[in-house]
PDB file of C-alpha atoms in Angstrom:
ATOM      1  CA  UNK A 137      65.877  24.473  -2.596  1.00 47.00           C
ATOM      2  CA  UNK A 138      65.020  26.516  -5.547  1.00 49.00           C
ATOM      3  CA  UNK A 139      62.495  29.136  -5.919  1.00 47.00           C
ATOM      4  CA  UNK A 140      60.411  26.609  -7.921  1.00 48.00           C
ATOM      5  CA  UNK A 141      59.750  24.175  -5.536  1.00 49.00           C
ATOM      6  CA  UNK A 142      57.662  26.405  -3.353  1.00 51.00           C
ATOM      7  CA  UNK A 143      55.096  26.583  -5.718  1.00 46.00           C
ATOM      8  CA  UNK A 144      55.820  23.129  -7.533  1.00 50.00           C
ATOM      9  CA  UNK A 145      54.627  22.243  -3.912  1.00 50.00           C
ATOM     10  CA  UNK A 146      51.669  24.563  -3.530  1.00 51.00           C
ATOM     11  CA  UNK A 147      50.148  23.309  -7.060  1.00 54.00           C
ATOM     12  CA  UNK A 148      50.269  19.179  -6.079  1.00 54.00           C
ATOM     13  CA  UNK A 149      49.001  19.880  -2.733  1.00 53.00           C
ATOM     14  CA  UNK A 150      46.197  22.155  -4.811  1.00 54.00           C
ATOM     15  CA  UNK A 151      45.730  19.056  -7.285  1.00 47.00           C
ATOM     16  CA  UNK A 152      45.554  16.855  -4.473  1.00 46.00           C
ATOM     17  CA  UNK A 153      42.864  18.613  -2.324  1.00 54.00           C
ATOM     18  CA  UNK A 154      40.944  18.936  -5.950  1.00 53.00           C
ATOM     19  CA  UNK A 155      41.028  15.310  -6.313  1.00 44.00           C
ATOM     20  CA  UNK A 156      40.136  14.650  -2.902  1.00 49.00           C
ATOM     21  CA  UNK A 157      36.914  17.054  -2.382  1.00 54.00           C
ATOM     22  CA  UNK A 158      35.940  15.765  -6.205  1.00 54.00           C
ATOM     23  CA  UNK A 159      36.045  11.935  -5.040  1.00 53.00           C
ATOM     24  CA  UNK A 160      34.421  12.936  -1.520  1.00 56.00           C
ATOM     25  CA  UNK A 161      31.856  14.402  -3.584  1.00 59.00           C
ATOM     26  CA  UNK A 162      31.330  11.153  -5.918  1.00 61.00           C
ATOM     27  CA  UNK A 163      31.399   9.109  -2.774  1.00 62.00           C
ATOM     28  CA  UNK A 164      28.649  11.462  -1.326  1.00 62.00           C
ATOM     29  CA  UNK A 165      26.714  11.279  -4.169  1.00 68.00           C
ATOM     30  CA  UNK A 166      27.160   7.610  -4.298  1.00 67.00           C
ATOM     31  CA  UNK A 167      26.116   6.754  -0.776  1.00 66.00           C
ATOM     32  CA  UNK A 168      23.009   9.235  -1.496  1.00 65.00           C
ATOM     33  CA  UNK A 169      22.153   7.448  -4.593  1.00 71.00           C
ATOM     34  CA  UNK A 170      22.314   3.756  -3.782  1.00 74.00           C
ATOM     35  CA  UNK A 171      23.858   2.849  -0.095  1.00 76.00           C
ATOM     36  CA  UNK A 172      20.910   4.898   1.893  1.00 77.00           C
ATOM     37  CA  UNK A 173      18.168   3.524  -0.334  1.00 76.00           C
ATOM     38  CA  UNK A 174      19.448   0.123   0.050  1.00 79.00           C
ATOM     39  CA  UNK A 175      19.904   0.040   3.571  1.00 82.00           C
ATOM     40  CA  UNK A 176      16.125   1.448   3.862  1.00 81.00           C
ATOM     41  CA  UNK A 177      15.180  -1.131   1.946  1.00 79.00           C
ATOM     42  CA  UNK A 178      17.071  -3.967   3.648  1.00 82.00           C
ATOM     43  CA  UNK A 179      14.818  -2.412   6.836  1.00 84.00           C
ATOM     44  CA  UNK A 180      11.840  -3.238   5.230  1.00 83.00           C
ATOM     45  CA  UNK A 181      12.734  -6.328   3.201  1.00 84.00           C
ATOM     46  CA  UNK A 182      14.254  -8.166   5.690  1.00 85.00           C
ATOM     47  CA  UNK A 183      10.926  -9.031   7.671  1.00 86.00           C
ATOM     48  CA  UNK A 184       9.555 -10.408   4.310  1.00 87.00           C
ATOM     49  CA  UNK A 185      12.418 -12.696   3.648  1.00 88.00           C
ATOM     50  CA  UNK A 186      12.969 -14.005   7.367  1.00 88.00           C
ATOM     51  CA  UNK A 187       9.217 -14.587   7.358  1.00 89.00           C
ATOM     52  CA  UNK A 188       9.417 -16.453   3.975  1.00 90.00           C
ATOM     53  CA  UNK A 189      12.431 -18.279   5.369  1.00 89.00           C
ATOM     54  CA  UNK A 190      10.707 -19.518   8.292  1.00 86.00           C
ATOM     55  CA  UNK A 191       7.781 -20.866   6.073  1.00 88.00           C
ATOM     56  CA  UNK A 192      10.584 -23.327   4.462  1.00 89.00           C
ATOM     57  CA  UNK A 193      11.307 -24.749   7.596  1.00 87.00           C
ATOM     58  CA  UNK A 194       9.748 -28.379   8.559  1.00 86.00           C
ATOM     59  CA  UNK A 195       6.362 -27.955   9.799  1.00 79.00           C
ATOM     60  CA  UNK A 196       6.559 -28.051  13.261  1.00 78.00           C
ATOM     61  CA  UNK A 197       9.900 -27.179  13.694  1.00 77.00           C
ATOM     62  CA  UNK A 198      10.289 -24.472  16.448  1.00 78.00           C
ATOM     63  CA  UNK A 199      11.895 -21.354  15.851  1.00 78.00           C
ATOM     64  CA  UNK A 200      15.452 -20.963  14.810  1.00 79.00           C
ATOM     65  CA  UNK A 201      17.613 -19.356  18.503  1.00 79.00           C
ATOM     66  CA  UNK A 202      20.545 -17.777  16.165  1.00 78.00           C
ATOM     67  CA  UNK A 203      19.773 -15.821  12.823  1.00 78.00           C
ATOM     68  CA  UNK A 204      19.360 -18.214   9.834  1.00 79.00           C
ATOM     69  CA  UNK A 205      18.980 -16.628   6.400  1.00 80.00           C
ATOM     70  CA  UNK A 206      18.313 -19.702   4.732  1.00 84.00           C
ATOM     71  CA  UNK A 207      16.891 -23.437   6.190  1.00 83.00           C
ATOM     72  CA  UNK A 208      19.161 -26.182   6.249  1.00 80.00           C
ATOM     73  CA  UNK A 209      16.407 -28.715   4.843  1.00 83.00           C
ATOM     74  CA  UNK A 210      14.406 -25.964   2.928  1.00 88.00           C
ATOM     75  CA  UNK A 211      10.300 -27.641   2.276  1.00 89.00           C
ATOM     76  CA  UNK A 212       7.342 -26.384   1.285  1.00 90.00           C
ATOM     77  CA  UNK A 213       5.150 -28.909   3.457  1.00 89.00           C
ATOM     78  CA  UNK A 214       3.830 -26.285   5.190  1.00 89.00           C
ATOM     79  CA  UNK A 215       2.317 -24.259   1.924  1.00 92.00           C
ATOM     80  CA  UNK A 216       0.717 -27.778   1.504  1.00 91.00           C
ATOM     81  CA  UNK A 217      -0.844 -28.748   5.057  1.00 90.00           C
ATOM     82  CA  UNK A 218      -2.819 -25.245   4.684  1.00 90.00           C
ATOM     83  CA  UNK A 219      -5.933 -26.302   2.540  1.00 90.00           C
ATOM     84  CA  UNK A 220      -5.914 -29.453   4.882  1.00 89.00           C
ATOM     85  CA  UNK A 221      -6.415 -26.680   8.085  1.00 89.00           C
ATOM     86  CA  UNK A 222      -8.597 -23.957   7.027  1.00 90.00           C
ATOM     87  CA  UNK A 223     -10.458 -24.084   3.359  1.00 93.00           C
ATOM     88  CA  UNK A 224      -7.626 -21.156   1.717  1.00 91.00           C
ATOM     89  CA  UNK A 225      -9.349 -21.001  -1.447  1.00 93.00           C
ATOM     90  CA  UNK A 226     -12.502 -20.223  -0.445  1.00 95.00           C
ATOM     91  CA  UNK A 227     -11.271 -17.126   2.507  1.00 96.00           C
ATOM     92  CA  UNK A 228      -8.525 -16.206  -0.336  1.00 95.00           C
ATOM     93  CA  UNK A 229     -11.562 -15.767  -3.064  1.00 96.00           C
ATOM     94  CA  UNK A 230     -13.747 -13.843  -0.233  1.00 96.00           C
ATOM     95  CA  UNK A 231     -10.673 -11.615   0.145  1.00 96.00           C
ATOM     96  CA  UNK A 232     -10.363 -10.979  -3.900  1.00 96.00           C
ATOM     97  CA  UNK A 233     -13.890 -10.363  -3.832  1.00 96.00           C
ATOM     98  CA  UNK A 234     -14.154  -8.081  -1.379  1.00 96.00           C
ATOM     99  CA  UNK A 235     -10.939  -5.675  -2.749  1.00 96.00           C
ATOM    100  CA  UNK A 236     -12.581  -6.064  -6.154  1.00 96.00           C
ATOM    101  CA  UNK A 237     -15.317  -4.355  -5.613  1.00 96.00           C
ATOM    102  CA  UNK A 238     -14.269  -1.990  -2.903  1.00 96.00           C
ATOM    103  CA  UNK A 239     -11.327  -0.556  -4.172  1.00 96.00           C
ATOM    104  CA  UNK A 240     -13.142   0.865  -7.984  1.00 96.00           C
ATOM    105  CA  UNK A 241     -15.281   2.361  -5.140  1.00 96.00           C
ATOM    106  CA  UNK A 242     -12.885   3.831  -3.138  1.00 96.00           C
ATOM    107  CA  UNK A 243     -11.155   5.567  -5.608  1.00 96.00           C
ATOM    108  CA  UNK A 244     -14.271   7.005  -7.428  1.00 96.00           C
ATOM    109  CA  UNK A 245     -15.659   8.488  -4.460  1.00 95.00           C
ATOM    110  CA  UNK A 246     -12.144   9.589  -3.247  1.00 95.00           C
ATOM    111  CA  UNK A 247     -11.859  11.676  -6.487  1.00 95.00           C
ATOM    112  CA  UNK A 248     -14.995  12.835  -6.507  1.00 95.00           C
ATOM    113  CA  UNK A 249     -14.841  14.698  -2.849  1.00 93.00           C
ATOM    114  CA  UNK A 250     -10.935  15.730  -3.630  1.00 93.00           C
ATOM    115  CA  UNK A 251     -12.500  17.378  -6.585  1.00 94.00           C
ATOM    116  CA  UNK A 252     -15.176  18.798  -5.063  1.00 92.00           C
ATOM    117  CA  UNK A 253     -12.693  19.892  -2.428  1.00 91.00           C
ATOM    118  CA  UNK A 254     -10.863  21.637  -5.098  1.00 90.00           C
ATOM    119  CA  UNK A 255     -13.325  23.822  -6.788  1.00 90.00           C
ATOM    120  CA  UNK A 256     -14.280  25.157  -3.411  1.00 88.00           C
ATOM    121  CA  UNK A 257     -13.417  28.856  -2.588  1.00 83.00           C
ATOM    122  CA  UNK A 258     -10.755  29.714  -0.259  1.00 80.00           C
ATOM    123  CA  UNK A 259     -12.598  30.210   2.940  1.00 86.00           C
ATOM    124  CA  UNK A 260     -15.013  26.882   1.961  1.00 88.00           C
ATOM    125  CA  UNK A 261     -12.625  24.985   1.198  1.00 87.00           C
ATOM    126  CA  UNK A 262     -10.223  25.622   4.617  1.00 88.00           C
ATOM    127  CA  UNK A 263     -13.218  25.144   6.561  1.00 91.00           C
ATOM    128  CA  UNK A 264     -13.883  21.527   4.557  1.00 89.00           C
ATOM    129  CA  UNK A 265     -10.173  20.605   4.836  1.00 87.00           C
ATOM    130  CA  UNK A 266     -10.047  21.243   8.725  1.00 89.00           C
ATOM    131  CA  UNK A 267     -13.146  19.200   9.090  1.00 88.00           C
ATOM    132  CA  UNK A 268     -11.695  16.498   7.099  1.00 87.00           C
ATOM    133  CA  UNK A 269      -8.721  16.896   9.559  1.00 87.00           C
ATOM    134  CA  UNK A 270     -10.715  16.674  12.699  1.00 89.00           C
ATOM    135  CA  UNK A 271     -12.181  13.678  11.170  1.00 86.00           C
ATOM    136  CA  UNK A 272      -8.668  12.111  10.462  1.00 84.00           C
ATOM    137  CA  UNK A 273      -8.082  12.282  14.507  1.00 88.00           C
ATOM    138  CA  UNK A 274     -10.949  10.605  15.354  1.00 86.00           C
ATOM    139  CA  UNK A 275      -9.940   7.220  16.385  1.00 87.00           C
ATOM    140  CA  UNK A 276     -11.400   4.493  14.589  1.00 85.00           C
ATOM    141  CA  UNK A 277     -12.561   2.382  17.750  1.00 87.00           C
ATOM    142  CA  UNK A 278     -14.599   5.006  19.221  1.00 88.00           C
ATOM    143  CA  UNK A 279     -17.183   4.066  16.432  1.00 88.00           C
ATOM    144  CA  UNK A 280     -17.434   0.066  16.610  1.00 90.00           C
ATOM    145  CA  UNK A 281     -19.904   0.100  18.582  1.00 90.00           C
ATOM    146  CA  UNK A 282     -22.355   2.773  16.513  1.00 91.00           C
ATOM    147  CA  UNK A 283     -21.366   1.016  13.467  1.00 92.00           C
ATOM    148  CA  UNK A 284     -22.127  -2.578  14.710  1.00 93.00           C
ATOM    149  CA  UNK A 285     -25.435  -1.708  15.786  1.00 94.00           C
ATOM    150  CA  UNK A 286     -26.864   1.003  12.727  1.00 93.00           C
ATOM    151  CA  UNK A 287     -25.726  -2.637  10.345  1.00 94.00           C
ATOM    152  CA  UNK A 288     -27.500  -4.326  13.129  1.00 94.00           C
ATOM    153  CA  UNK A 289     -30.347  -2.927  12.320  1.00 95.00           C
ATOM    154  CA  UNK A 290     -30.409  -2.322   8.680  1.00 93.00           C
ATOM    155  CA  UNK A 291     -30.166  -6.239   9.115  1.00 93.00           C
ATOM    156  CA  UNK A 292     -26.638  -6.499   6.759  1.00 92.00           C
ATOM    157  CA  UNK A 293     -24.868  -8.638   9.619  1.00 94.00           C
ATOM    158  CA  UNK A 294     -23.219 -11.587   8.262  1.00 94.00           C
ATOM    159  CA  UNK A 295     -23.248  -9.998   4.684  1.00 94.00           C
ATOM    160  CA  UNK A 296     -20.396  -8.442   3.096  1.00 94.00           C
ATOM    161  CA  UNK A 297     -21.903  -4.360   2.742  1.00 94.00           C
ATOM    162  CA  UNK A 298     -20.104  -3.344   6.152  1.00 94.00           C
ATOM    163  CA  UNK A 299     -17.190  -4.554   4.675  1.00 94.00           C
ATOM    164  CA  UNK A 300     -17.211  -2.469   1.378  1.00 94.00           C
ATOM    165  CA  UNK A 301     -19.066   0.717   3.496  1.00 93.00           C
ATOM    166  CA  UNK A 302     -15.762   2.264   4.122  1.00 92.00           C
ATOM    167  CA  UNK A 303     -15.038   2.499   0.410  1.00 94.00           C
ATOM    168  CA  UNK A 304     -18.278   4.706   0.471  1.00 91.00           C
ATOM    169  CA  UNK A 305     -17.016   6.812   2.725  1.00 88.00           C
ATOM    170  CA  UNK A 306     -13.355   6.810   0.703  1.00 86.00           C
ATOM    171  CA  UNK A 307     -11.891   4.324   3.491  1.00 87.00           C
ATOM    172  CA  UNK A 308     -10.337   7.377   4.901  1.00 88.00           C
ATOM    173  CA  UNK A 309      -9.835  11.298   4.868  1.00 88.00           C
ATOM    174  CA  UNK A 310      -6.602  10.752   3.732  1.00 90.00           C
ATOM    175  CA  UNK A 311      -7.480   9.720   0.434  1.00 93.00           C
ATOM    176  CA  UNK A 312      -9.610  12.505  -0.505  1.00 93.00           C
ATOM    177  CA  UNK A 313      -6.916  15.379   1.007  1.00 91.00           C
ATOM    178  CA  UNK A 314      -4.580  13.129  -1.540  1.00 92.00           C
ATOM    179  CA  UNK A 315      -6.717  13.340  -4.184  1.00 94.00           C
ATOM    180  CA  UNK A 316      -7.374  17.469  -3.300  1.00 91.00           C
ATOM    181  CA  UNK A 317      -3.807  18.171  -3.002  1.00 91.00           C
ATOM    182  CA  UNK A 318      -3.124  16.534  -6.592  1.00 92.00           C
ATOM    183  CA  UNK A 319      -6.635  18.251  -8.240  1.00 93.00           C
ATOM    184  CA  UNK A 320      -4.642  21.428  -7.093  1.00 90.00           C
ATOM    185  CA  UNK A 321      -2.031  21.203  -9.766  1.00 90.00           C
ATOM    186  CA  UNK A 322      -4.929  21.259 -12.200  1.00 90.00           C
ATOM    187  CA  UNK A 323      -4.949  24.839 -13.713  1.00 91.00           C
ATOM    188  CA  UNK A 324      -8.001  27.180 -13.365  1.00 89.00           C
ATOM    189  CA  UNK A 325      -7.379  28.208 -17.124  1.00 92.00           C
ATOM    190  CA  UNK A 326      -7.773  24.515 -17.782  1.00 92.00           C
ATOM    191  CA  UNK A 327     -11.309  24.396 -15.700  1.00 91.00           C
ATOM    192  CA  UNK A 328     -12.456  27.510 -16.849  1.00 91.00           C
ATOM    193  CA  UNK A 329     -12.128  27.066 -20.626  1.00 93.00           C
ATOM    194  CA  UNK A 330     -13.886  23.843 -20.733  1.00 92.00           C
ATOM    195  CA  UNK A 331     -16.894  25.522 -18.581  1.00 92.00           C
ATOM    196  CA  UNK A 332     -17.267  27.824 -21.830  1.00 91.00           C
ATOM    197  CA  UNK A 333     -17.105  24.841 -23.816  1.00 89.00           C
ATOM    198  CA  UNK A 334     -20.134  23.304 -22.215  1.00 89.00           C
ATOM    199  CA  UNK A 335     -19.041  20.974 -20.096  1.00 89.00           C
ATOM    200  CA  UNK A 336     -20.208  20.277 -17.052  1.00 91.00           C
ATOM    201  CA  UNK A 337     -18.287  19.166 -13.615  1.00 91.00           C
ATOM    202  CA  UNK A 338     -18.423  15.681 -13.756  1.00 92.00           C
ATOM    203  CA  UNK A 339     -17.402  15.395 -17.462  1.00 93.00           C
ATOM    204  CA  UNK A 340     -14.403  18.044 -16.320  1.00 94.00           C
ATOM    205  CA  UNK A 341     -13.287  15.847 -13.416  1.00 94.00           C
ATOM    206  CA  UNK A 342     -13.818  12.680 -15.987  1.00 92.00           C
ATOM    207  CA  UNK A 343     -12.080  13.921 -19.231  1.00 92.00           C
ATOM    208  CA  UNK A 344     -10.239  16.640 -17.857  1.00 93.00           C
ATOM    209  CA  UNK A 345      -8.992  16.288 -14.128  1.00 93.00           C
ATOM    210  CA  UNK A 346      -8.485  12.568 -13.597  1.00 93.00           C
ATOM    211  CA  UNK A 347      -6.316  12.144 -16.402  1.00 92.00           C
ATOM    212  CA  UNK A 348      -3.965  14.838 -15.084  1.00 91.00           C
ATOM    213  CA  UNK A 349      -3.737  13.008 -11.680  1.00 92.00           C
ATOM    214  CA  UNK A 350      -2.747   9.077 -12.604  1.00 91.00           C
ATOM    215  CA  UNK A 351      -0.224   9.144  -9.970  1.00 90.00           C
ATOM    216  CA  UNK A 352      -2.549   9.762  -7.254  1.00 92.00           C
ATOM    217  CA  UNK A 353      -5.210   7.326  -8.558  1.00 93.00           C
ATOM    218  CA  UNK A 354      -2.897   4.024  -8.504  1.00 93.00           C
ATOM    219  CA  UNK A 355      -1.669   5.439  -4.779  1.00 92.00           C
ATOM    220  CA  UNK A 356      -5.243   5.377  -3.851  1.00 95.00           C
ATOM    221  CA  UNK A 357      -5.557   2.046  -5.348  1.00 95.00           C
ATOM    222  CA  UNK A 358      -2.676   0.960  -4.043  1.00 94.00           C
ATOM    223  CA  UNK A 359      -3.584   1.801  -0.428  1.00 94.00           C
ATOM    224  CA  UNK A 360      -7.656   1.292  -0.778  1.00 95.00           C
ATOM    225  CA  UNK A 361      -6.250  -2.387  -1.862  1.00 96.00           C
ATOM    226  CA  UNK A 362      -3.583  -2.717   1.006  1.00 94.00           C
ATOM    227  CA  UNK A 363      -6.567  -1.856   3.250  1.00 95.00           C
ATOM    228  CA  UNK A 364      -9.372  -3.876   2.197  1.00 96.00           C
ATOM    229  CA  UNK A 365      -7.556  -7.042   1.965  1.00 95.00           C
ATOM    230  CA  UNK A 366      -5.818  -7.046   5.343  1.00 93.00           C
ATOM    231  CA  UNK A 367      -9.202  -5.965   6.999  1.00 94.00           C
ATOM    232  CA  UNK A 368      -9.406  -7.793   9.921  1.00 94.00           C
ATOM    233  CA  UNK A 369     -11.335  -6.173  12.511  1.00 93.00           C
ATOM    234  CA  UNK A 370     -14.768  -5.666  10.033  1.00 94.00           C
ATOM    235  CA  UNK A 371     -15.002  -9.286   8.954  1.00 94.00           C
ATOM    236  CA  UNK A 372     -14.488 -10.334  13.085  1.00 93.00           C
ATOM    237  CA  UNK A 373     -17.365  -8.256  13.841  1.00 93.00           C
ATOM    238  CA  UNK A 374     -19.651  -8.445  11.293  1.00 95.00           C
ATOM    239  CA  UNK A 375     -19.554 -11.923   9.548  1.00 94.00           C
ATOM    240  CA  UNK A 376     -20.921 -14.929  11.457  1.00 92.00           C
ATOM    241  CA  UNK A 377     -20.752 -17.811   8.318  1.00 91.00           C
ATOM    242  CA  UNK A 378     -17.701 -19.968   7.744  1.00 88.00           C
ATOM    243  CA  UNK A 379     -18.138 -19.189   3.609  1.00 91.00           C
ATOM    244  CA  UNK A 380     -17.642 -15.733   4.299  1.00 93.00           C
ATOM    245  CA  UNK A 381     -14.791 -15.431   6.141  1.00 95.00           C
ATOM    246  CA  UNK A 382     -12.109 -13.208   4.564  1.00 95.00           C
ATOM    247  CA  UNK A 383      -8.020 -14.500   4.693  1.00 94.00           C
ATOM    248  CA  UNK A 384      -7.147 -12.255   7.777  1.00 94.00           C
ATOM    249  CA  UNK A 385     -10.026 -14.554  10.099  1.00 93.00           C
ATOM    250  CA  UNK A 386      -8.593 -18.072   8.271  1.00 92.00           C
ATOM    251  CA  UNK A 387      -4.913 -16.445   9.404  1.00 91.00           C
ATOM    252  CA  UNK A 388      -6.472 -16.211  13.063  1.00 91.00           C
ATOM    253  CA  UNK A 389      -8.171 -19.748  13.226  1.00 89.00           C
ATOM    254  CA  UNK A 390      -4.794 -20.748  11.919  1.00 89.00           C
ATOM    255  CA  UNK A 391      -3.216 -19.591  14.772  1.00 88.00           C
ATOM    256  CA  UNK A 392      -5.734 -20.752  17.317  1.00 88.00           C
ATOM    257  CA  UNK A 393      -5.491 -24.321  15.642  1.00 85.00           C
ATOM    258  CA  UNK A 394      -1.736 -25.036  15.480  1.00 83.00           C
ATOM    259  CA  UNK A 395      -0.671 -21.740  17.619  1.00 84.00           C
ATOM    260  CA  UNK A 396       2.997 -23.308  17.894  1.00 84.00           C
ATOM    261  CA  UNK A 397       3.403 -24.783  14.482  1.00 85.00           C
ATOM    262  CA  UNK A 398       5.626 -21.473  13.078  1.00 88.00           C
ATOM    263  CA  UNK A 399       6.457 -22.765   9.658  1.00 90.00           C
ATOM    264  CA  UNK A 400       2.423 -23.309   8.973  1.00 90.00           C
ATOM    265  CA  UNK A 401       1.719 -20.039  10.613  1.00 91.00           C
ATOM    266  CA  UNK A 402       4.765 -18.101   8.668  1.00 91.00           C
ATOM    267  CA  UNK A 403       3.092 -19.534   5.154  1.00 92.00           C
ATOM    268  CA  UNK A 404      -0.361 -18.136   5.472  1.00 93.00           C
ATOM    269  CA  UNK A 405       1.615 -14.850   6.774  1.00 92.00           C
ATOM    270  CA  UNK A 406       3.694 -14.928   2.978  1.00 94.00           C
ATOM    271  CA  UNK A 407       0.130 -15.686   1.418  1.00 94.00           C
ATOM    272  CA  UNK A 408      -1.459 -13.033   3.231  1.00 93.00           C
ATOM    273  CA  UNK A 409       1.212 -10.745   2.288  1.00 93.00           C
ATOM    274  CA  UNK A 410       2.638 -11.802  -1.303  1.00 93.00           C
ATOM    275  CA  UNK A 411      -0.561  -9.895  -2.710  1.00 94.00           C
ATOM    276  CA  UNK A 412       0.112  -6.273  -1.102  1.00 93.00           C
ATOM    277  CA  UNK A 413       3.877  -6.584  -2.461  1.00 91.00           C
ATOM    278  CA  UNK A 414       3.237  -7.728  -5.640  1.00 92.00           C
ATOM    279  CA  UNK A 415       1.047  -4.721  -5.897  1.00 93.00           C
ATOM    280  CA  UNK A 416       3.309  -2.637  -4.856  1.00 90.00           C
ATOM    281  CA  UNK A 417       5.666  -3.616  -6.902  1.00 88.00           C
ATOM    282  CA  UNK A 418       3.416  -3.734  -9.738  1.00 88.00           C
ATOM    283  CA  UNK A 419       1.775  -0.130  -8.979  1.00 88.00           C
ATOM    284  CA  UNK A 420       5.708   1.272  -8.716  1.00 83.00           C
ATOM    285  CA  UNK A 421       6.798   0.125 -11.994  1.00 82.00           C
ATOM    286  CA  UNK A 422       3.952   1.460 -13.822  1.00 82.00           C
ATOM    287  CA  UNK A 423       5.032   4.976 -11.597  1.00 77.00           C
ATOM    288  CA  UNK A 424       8.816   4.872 -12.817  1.00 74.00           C
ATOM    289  CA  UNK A 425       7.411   4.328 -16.493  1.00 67.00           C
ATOM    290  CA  UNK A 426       7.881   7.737 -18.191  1.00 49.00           C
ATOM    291  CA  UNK A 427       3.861   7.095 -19.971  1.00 53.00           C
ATOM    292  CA  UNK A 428       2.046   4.802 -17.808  1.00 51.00           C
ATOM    293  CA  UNK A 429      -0.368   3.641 -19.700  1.00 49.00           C
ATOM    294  CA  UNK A 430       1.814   2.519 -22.381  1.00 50.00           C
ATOM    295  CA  UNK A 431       3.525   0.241 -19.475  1.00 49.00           C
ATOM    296  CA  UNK A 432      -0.033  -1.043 -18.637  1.00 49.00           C
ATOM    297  CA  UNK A 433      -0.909  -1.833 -22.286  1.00 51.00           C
ATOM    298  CA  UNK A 434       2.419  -3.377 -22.260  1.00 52.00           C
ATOM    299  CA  UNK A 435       1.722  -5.509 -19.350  1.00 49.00           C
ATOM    300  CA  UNK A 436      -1.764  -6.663 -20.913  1.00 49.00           C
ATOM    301  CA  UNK A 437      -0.053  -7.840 -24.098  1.00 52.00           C
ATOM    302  CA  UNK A 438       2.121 -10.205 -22.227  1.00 50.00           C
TER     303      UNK A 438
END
């Protein structure tokens, strides 16, 4: 052995241990990047696609006892028998109705108490968050009862305002301490020099604010329309005519019709759901765009 070989040794195990924590650190970086994600997403896909599976099966046909990721005899008879059950047009029309006009309401008012929230002093606006906070914990069952009876008596039973009242009141506190948390980023330079310009607080939070918080505004949207159209509770209480119902009651008469026909009850389930994805999807694109209102003018011209 020379006096080479030693160090000739030392070096390659030195290039070797480089190689090895550099290509642990790819693979780390790797998994990070694109195995995790996916395998979160699988989580949450894979309801979606074994419901939309089991809406291809033959109506009638009871559940499948192993896993099946695809029918054998794939149909859509069941996406067909559904107008002949329940009228889906007219609930799935309610439904739009309803989200269009509460969620524009939702977000205004939303924006309009997280900016009010936001040009509150420090003591005022601790003692506002903490209330919002208290309200947050208050569960929402505890006030069916009130609810039912104040619309009782303001005579809107069987009309569609207690459905769009909790877009008055921003759906939730969450929304607003959203909307406060992301009117913080806002600098007080910013709100300051357009006071000496003249303008007052709503033209601030209209010209000013809002357009510095887009992100927040399509997740309010985003959830305010999530909300609103899987309401199912408010439209069980409060409306009492078959041309009002809303798609979550034609989805529960579905079941008490046919409660054992799976592939008809799986297809309103993809119906009732294909709208929140698609706006998901649709809301996260515009997100990932680097200006996202050129990806919404974008979208309009096609």
């Amino acid at each position: 052995m020379t006096g080479g070989e030693p160090i000739h040794r030392f070096g390659a195990a030195c290039v070797v241990r480089r190689l090895w924590t550099g290509g642990g650190a790819v693979v780390g970086r790797w998994l990070g990047r694109y195995v995790v994600p996916a395998l979160f997403a699988a989580l949450f896909v894979a309801p979606l696609w074994f419901m939309l599976v089991g809406s291809l099966r033959p109506t009638g046909a009871p559940p499948p006892r192993t896993l099946e990721l695809w029918p054998a005899e794939p149909t859509t008879a069941a996406y067909t028998r559904l107008p002949e059950l329940v009228p889906l047009l007219r609930y799935l029309a309610n439904s739009a109705l309803v989200v269009a006009l509460a969620v524009p309401v939702t977000v205004l008012v939303a924006s309009l108490t997280g900016f009010g929230l936001r040009l509150l002093s420090g003591a005022a606006r601790r003692r506002a968050l903490l209330g919002l906070l208290v309200v947050l914990l208050v569960p929402v069952t505890a006030v069916w009862a009130t609810r039912f009876e104040v619309f009782r008596l303001a005579g809107a039973v069987d009309t569609y305002l207690p459905l769009l009242a909790p877009a008055a009141l921003a759906v939730s506190p969450f929304l607003v301490l959203l909307y406060a948390w992301s009117f913080g980023g806002v600098p007080d330079s910013q709100l300051q020099a357009a006071r000496l310009e003249g303008a007052g607080w709503l033209t601030i939070w209209r010209r000013l604010a809002l357009p510095q918080v887009k992100p927040a505004t399509l997740a309010v949207a985003v959830l305010a329309f999530t909300f609103h159209w899987s309401n199912f509770i408010d439209p069980l209480l409060y409306l009492t005519s078959g041309d009002r119902y809303t798609w979550p009651l034609g989805l529960r008469f579905l079941l008490l019709l046919n409660p054992t026909d799976w592939p008809l009850l799986m297809a309103g389930s993809v119906i009732a759901t294909a709208p929140c994805v698609l706006v998901f999807l649709f809301a996260q694109r515009i997100l990932l765009a680097d200006d996202p209102l050129a990806a919404l003018r974008s979208k309009g011209r096609r």
